[in-house]
Amino acid sequence: FEGTTMLIGAFLLTTMILWMMQQRHIAKEIEGKVEKHLMSSQPLFSHLGIFMLIFIAVIREGVETVIFLNALNYASGINFIGGTLGIVMAIVVGYLFFVSTRKINLKRLFNVSSILLILFAAGLVAHGIHEFEEAGVVSGIVSPLFDINPILNEKGLIGGFLKGLFGYNGNPSLLEVIAYVSYLGLIFLVYRRVESSKIKATA
């Protein structure tokens, strides 16, 4: 169950990452369409449509938050206090973002956040595979592949932080390493494809 939760969380996070890659300039387009519908001859349906769009988006984010917090809790024992603090910090960052939008380099912000989300999702994939190994569902092939816990213990302060955020494991199996690297490689290929399609579209 824990492994499945982590893989579902990684899947949902991946869909969001891919959407962010493809829709970086969607804000102006949405704003224009909203204004067009609000000025239409059927304002009731326009308002209802906007309400349903926001309602569904908030519900989806709420479901993702629950799954991510459960996955984090399974992966590193992070409790809901940490999740609550994270939500509070997100509110503060969001407020600062909206009051000083012109001072923020949005392209750089999206690039940095995308990299962090990709590493987080890769950690969930690898840790999900680890849980399946412990349950005897799959074989780790070579377990452990190496052990660097004496240098950077996954239960220590820094190691625990890296484990909770990026799925760090001081003694992973070969299958975990393959899953982690394969996920990063797949995302990189998709990113290159998205960027090349944008270049062709603007050419």
mmCIF file of C-alpha atoms in Angstrom:
data_model
loop_
_atom_site.group_PDB
_atom_site.id
_atom_site.type_symbol
_atom_site.label_atom_id
_atom_site.label_comp_id
_atom_site.label_asym_id
_atom_site.label_seq_id
_atom_site.Cartn_x
_atom_site.Cartn_y
_atom_site.Cartn_z
ATOM 1 C CA PHE A 1 0.000 0.000 0.000
ATOM 2 C CA GLU A 2 2.810 2.417 0.851
ATOM 3 C CA GLY A 3 4.637 1.686 -2.407
ATOM 4 C CA THR A 4 1.447 2.137 -4.434
ATOM 5 C CA THR A 5 0.711 5.453 -2.701
ATOM 6 C CA MET A 6 4.204 6.713 -3.520
ATOM 7 C CA LEU A 7 3.939 5.720 -7.178
ATOM 8 C CA ILE A 8 0.498 7.356 -7.495
ATOM 9 C CA GLY A 9 1.909 10.499 -5.899
ATOM 10 C CA ALA A 10 4.828 10.449 -8.342
ATOM 11 C CA PHE A 11 2.418 10.014 -11.269
ATOM 12 C CA LEU A 12 0.245 12.960 -10.218
ATOM 13 C CA LEU A 13 3.313 15.094 -9.625
ATOM 14 C CA THR A 14 4.698 14.140 -13.042
ATOM 15 C CA THR A 15 1.481 15.195 -14.786
ATOM 16 C CA MET A 16 1.743 18.576 -13.064
ATOM 17 C CA ILE A 17 5.408 18.938 -14.080
ATOM 18 C CA LEU A 18 4.602 18.131 -17.717
ATOM 19 C CA TRP A 19 1.684 20.580 -17.662
ATOM 20 C CA MET A 20 3.983 23.304 -16.298
ATOM 21 C CA MET A 21 6.463 22.607 -19.102
ATOM 22 C CA GLN A 22 3.791 22.975 -21.785
ATOM 23 C CA GLN A 23 1.765 25.849 -20.337
ATOM 24 C CA ARG A 24 4.289 28.447 -19.215
ATOM 25 C CA HIS A 25 2.578 31.226 -21.164
ATOM 26 C CA ILE A 26 -1.030 30.244 -20.471
ATOM 27 C CA ALA A 27 -1.851 33.090 -18.065
ATOM 28 C CA LYS A 28 -2.563 35.749 -20.709
ATOM 29 C CA GLU A 29 -4.575 33.303 -22.801
ATOM 30 C CA ILE A 30 -6.771 32.346 -19.834
ATOM 31 C CA GLU A 31 -7.270 35.983 -18.868
ATOM 32 C CA GLY A 32 -8.433 36.828 -22.374
ATOM 33 C CA LYS A 33 -10.868 33.914 -22.529
ATOM 34 C CA VAL A 34 -12.304 34.719 -19.095
ATOM 35 C CA GLU A 35 -12.962 38.334 -20.082
ATOM 36 C CA LYS A 36 -14.555 37.184 -23.341
ATOM 37 C CA HIS A 37 -16.943 34.794 -21.572
ATOM 38 C CA LEU A 38 -17.832 37.335 -18.896
ATOM 39 C CA MET A 39 -18.896 39.766 -21.622
ATOM 40 C CA SER A 40 -20.938 37.146 -23.466
ATOM 41 C CA SER A 41 -24.727 37.101 -23.672
ATOM 42 C CA GLN A 42 -24.968 34.257 -21.157
ATOM 43 C CA PRO A 43 -23.212 35.580 -18.032
ATOM 44 C CA LEU A 44 -24.849 32.974 -15.778
ATOM 45 C CA PHE A 45 -23.281 30.050 -17.623
ATOM 46 C CA SER A 46 -19.976 31.898 -17.908
ATOM 47 C CA HIS A 47 -19.829 32.495 -14.155
ATOM 48 C CA LEU A 48 -20.874 28.893 -13.501
ATOM 49 C CA GLY A 49 -18.160 27.602 -15.827
ATOM 50 C CA ILE A 50 -15.477 29.673 -14.123
ATOM 51 C CA PHE A 51 -16.718 28.523 -10.722
ATOM 52 C CA MET A 52 -16.610 24.844 -11.756
ATOM 53 C CA LEU A 53 -13.109 25.275 -13.216
ATOM 54 C CA ILE A 54 -11.806 26.720 -9.941
ATOM 55 C CA PHE A 55 -13.770 24.183 -7.878
ATOM 56 C CA ILE A 56 -12.347 21.186 -9.760
ATOM 57 C CA ALA A 57 -8.814 22.631 -9.692
ATOM 58 C CA VAL A 58 -8.965 23.127 -5.908
ATOM 59 C CA ILE A 59 -10.379 19.616 -5.356
ATOM 60 C CA ARG A 60 -7.614 18.098 -7.489
ATOM 61 C CA GLU A 61 -4.928 19.983 -5.579
ATOM 62 C CA GLY A 62 -6.494 18.893 -2.287
ATOM 63 C CA VAL A 63 -6.416 15.229 -3.325
ATOM 64 C CA GLU A 64 -2.797 15.603 -4.474
ATOM 65 C CA THR A 65 -1.857 17.214 -1.157
ATOM 66 C CA VAL A 66 -3.331 14.305 0.812
ATOM 67 C CA ILE A 67 -1.502 11.763 -1.359
ATOM 68 C CA PHE A 68 1.814 13.656 -1.167
ATOM 69 C CA LEU A 69 1.612 14.009 2.619
ATOM 70 C CA ASN A 70 0.823 10.294 2.984
ATOM 71 C CA ALA A 71 3.673 9.398 0.629
ATOM 72 C CA LEU A 72 6.069 11.642 2.561
ATOM 73 C CA ASN A 73 4.908 10.172 5.844
ATOM 74 C CA TYR A 74 5.539 6.647 4.568
ATOM 75 C CA ALA A 75 8.878 7.585 3.012
ATOM 76 C CA SER A 76 10.504 9.418 5.897
ATOM 77 C CA GLY A 77 8.163 9.572 8.849
ATOM 78 C CA ILE A 78 7.417 13.270 8.281
ATOM 79 C CA ASN A 79 4.204 14.004 10.153
ATOM 80 C CA PHE A 80 1.409 16.410 9.379
ATOM 81 C CA ILE A 81 3.024 19.142 11.484
ATOM 82 C CA GLY A 82 5.716 19.428 8.834
ATOM 83 C CA GLY A 83 3.073 19.371 6.114
ATOM 84 C CA THR A 84 1.116 22.120 7.864
ATOM 85 C CA LEU A 85 4.243 24.252 8.175
ATOM 86 C CA GLY A 86 4.874 23.699 4.478
ATOM 87 C CA ILE A 87 1.349 24.851 3.605
ATOM 88 C CA VAL A 88 1.766 27.956 5.778
ATOM 89 C CA MET A 89 5.058 28.749 4.031
ATOM 90 C CA ALA A 90 3.375 28.223 0.656
ATOM 91 C CA ILE A 91 0.702 30.768 1.625
ATOM 92 C CA VAL A 92 3.379 33.282 2.640
ATOM 93 C CA VAL A 93 5.351 32.711 -0.579
ATOM 94 C CA GLY A 94 2.139 32.986 -2.609
ATOM 95 C CA TYR A 95 1.292 36.298 -0.960
ATOM 96 C CA LEU A 96 4.776 37.659 -1.601
ATOM 97 C CA PHE A 97 4.506 36.442 -5.179
ATOM 98 C CA PHE A 98 1.257 38.306 -5.861
ATOM 99 C CA VAL A 99 2.318 41.565 -4.189
ATOM 100 C CA SER A 100 5.649 41.660 -6.052
ATOM 101 C CA THR A 101 4.987 39.833 -9.327
ATOM 102 C CA ARG A 102 6.949 42.284 -11.454
ATOM 103 C CA LYS A 103 10.087 41.757 -9.385
ATOM 104 C CA ILE A 104 10.131 37.975 -9.857
ATOM 105 C CA ASN A 105 11.716 36.250 -12.846
ATOM 106 C CA LEU A 106 8.898 33.810 -13.613
ATOM 107 C CA LYS A 107 10.926 31.745 -16.074
ATOM 108 C CA ARG A 108 13.677 31.175 -13.517
ATOM 109 C CA LEU A 109 11.102 30.461 -10.802
ATOM 110 C CA PHE A 110 9.387 27.811 -12.921
ATOM 111 C CA ASN A 111 12.725 26.261 -13.907
ATOM 112 C CA VAL A 112 13.935 25.952 -10.294
ATOM 113 C CA SER A 113 10.577 24.667 -9.006
ATOM 114 C CA SER A 114 10.364 22.158 -11.864
ATOM 115 C CA ILE A 115 13.820 20.759 -11.054
ATOM 116 C CA LEU A 116 12.909 20.383 -7.361
ATOM 117 C CA LEU A 117 9.603 18.693 -8.231
ATOM 118 C CA ILE A 118 11.332 16.311 -10.660
ATOM 119 C CA LEU A 119 13.869 15.263 -8.015
ATOM 120 C CA PHE A 120 11.071 14.858 -5.476
ATOM 121 C CA ALA A 121 9.037 12.692 -7.860
ATOM 122 C CA ALA A 122 12.108 10.599 -8.733
ATOM 123 C CA GLY A 123 12.618 10.003 -5.011
ATOM 124 C CA LEU A 124 9.012 8.844 -4.665
ATOM 125 C CA VAL A 125 9.460 6.415 -7.566
ATOM 126 C CA ALA A 126 12.649 4.936 -6.107
ATOM 127 C CA HIS A 127 11.172 4.697 -2.604
ATOM 128 C CA GLY A 128 8.000 3.132 -3.985
ATOM 129 C CA ILE A 129 10.139 0.447 -5.629
ATOM 130 C CA HIS A 130 11.922 -0.024 -2.295
ATOM 131 C CA GLU A 131 8.594 -0.683 -0.574
ATOM 132 C CA PHE A 132 7.686 -3.279 -3.206
ATOM 133 C CA GLU A 133 11.048 -4.937 -2.596
ATOM 134 C CA GLU A 134 10.362 -5.112 1.143
ATOM 135 C CA ALA A 135 6.946 -6.619 0.437
ATOM 136 C CA GLY A 136 8.552 -9.280 -1.769
ATOM 137 C CA VAL A 137 6.653 -8.161 -4.880
ATOM 138 C CA VAL A 138 9.815 -7.403 -6.898
ATOM 139 C CA SER A 139 13.483 -8.285 -6.609
ATOM 140 C CA GLY A 140 16.131 -5.634 -6.022
ATOM 141 C CA ILE A 141 18.478 -7.580 -8.357
ATOM 142 C CA VAL A 142 21.527 -6.529 -6.310
ATOM 143 C CA SER A 143 20.699 -5.423 -2.780
ATOM 144 C CA PRO A 144 22.368 -3.319 -1.597
ATOM 145 C CA LEU A 145 24.223 -2.024 -4.618
ATOM 146 C CA PHE A 146 26.425 0.118 -2.326
ATOM 147 C CA ASP A 147 26.335 1.479 1.211
ATOM 148 C CA ILE A 148 27.384 5.059 2.004
ATOM 149 C CA ASN A 149 25.457 5.313 5.273
ATOM 150 C CA PRO A 150 28.745 5.504 7.237
ATOM 151 C CA ILE A 151 29.475 8.728 5.329
ATOM 152 C CA LEU A 152 25.962 10.186 4.998
ATOM 153 C CA ASN A 153 23.472 8.294 7.130
ATOM 154 C CA GLU A 154 19.890 8.438 5.875
ATOM 155 C CA LYS A 155 18.722 8.617 9.505
ATOM 156 C CA GLY A 156 20.936 11.589 10.325
ATOM 157 C CA LEU A 157 20.000 15.262 10.115
ATOM 158 C CA ILE A 158 21.193 15.914 6.555
ATOM 159 C CA GLY A 159 20.483 12.400 5.305
ATOM 160 C CA GLY A 160 16.984 12.463 6.787
ATOM 161 C CA PHE A 161 16.284 15.793 5.112
ATOM 162 C CA LEU A 162 17.495 14.475 1.743
ATOM 163 C CA LYS A 163 15.478 11.293 2.249
ATOM 164 C CA GLY A 164 12.287 13.195 2.941
ATOM 165 C CA LEU A 165 12.740 15.645 0.077
ATOM 166 C CA PHE A 166 14.518 13.686 -2.655
ATOM 167 C CA GLY A 167 14.141 10.036 -1.609
ATOM 168 C CA TYR A 168 17.802 9.622 -0.607
ATOM 169 C CA ASN A 169 18.777 6.070 0.339
ATOM 170 C CA GLY A 170 22.262 5.323 1.671
ATOM 171 C CA ASN A 171 22.121 1.655 0.653
ATOM 172 C CA PRO A 172 19.824 1.321 -2.386
ATOM 173 C CA SER A 173 19.319 -1.747 -4.498
ATOM 174 C CA LEU A 174 20.193 -1.885 -8.188
ATOM 175 C CA LEU A 175 16.495 -1.750 -9.100
ATOM 176 C CA GLU A 176 16.007 1.446 -7.056
ATOM 177 C CA VAL A 177 18.936 3.124 -8.821
ATOM 178 C CA ILE A 178 17.614 2.012 -12.219
ATOM 179 C CA ALA A 179 14.147 3.383 -11.382
ATOM 180 C CA TYR A 180 15.564 6.720 -10.199
ATOM 181 C CA VAL A 181 17.853 7.211 -13.201
ATOM 182 C CA SER A 182 15.221 5.984 -15.673
ATOM 183 C CA TYR A 183 12.670 8.462 -14.345
ATOM 184 C CA LEU A 184 15.110 11.366 -14.639
ATOM 185 C CA GLY A 185 16.066 10.241 -18.153
ATOM 186 C CA LEU A 186 12.431 9.974 -19.224
ATOM 187 C CA ILE A 187 11.610 13.455 -17.915
ATOM 188 C CA PHE A 188 14.691 14.864 -19.667
ATOM 189 C CA LEU A 189 13.619 13.327 -22.989
ATOM 190 C CA VAL A 190 10.089 14.692 -22.595
ATOM 191 C CA TYR A 191 11.497 18.131 -21.747
ATOM 192 C CA ARG A 192 13.698 18.112 -24.857
ATOM 193 C CA ARG A 193 10.705 17.098 -26.957
ATOM 194 C CA VAL A 194 8.515 19.874 -25.512
ATOM 195 C CA GLU A 195 11.220 22.493 -26.085
ATOM 196 C CA SER A 196 11.885 21.335 -29.654
ATOM 197 C CA SER A 197 8.157 21.449 -30.461
ATOM 198 C CA LYS A 198 7.992 25.029 -29.132
ATOM 199 C CA ILE A 199 10.929 26.036 -31.312
ATOM 200 C CA LYS A 200 9.252 24.520 -34.393
ATOM 201 C CA ALA A 201 5.979 26.261 -33.543
ATOM 202 C CA THR A 202 7.636 29.688 -33.314
ATOM 203 C CA ALA A 203 9.817 29.166 -36.394
#
